[in-house]
Short mmCIF file of C-alpha atoms in Angstrom, two decimals:
data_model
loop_
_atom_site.label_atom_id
_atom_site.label_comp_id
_atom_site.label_asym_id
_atom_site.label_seq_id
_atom_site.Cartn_x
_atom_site.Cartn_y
_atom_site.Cartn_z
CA UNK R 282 -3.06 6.89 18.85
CA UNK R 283 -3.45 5.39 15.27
CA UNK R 284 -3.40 1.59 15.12
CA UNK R 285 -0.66 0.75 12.15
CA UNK R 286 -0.98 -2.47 10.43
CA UNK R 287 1.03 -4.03 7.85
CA UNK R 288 -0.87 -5.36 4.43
CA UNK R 289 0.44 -8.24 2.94
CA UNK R 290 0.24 -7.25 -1.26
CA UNK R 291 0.34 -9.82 -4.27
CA UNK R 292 2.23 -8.46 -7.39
CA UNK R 293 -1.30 -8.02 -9.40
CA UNK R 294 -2.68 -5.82 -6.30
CA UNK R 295 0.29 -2.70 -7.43
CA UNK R 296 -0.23 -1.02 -10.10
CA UNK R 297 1.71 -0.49 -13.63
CA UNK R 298 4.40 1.68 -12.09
CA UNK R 299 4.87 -0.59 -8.78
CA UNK R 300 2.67 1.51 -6.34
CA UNK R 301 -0.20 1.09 -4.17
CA UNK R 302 -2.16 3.84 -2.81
CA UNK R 303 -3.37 4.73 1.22
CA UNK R 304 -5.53 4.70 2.22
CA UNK R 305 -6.53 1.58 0.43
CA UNK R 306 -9.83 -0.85 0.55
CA UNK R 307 -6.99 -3.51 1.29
CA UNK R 308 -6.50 -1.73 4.70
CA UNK R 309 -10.23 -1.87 5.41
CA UNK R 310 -9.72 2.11 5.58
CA UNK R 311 -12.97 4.24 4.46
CA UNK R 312 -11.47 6.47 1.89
CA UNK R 313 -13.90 9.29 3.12
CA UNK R 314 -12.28 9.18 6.64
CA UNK R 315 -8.46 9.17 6.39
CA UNK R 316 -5.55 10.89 5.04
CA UNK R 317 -5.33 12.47 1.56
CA UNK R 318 -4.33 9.59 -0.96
CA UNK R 319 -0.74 9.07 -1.29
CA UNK R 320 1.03 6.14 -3.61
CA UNK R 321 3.53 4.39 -2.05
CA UNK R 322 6.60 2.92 -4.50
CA UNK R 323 6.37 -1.29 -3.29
CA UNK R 324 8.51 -2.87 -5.79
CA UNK R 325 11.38 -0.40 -5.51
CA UNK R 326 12.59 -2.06 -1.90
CA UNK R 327 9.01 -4.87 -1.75
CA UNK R 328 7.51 -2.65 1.49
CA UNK R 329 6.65 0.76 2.22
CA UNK R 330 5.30 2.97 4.87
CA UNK R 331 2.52 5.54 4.90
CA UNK R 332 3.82 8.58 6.48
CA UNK R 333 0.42 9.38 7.31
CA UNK R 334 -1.12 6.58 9.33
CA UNK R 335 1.69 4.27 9.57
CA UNK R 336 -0.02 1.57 7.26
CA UNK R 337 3.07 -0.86 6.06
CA UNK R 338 2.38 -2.52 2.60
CA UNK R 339 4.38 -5.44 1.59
CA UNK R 340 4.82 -8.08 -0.77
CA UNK R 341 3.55 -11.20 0.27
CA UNK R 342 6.54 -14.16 0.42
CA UNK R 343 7.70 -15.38 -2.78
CA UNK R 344 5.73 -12.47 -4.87
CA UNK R 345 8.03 -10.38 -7.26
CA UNK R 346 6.97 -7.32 -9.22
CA UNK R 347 7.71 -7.99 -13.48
CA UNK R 348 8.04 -4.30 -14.30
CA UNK R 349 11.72 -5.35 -16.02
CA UNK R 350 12.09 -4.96 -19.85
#
């Protein structure tokens, strides 16, 4: 009966290796009260899914992650 919501991410908020973690301050989620932390790979496909809670992160329109060489 979880409430998912999708968080709308600018390239600065992942971190070096593309990933954001959940449960996140972004989501307005207590960290004491939720799921173990997991990372979740954004830049790989620009969105992912918490298997957890549901939480979708995304990339906000027109933001691209560097990480290229």
């Amino acid at each position: 009966m979880s409430k998912s919501s999708t968080i709308e991410l600018l390239a600065s908020d992942l971190t070096e290796q593309g990933c954001v973690y959940c449960p996140s301050p972004k989501a307005d989620m207590k960290l004491w009260n939720n799921h173990p932390r997991v990372y979740l790979d954004v830049a790989r496909t620009g969105e992912a899914r918490c298997s957890y809670c549901g939480t979708v992160y995304k990339l906000k329109a027109g933001e691209h992650f560097g990480g290229g060489h």
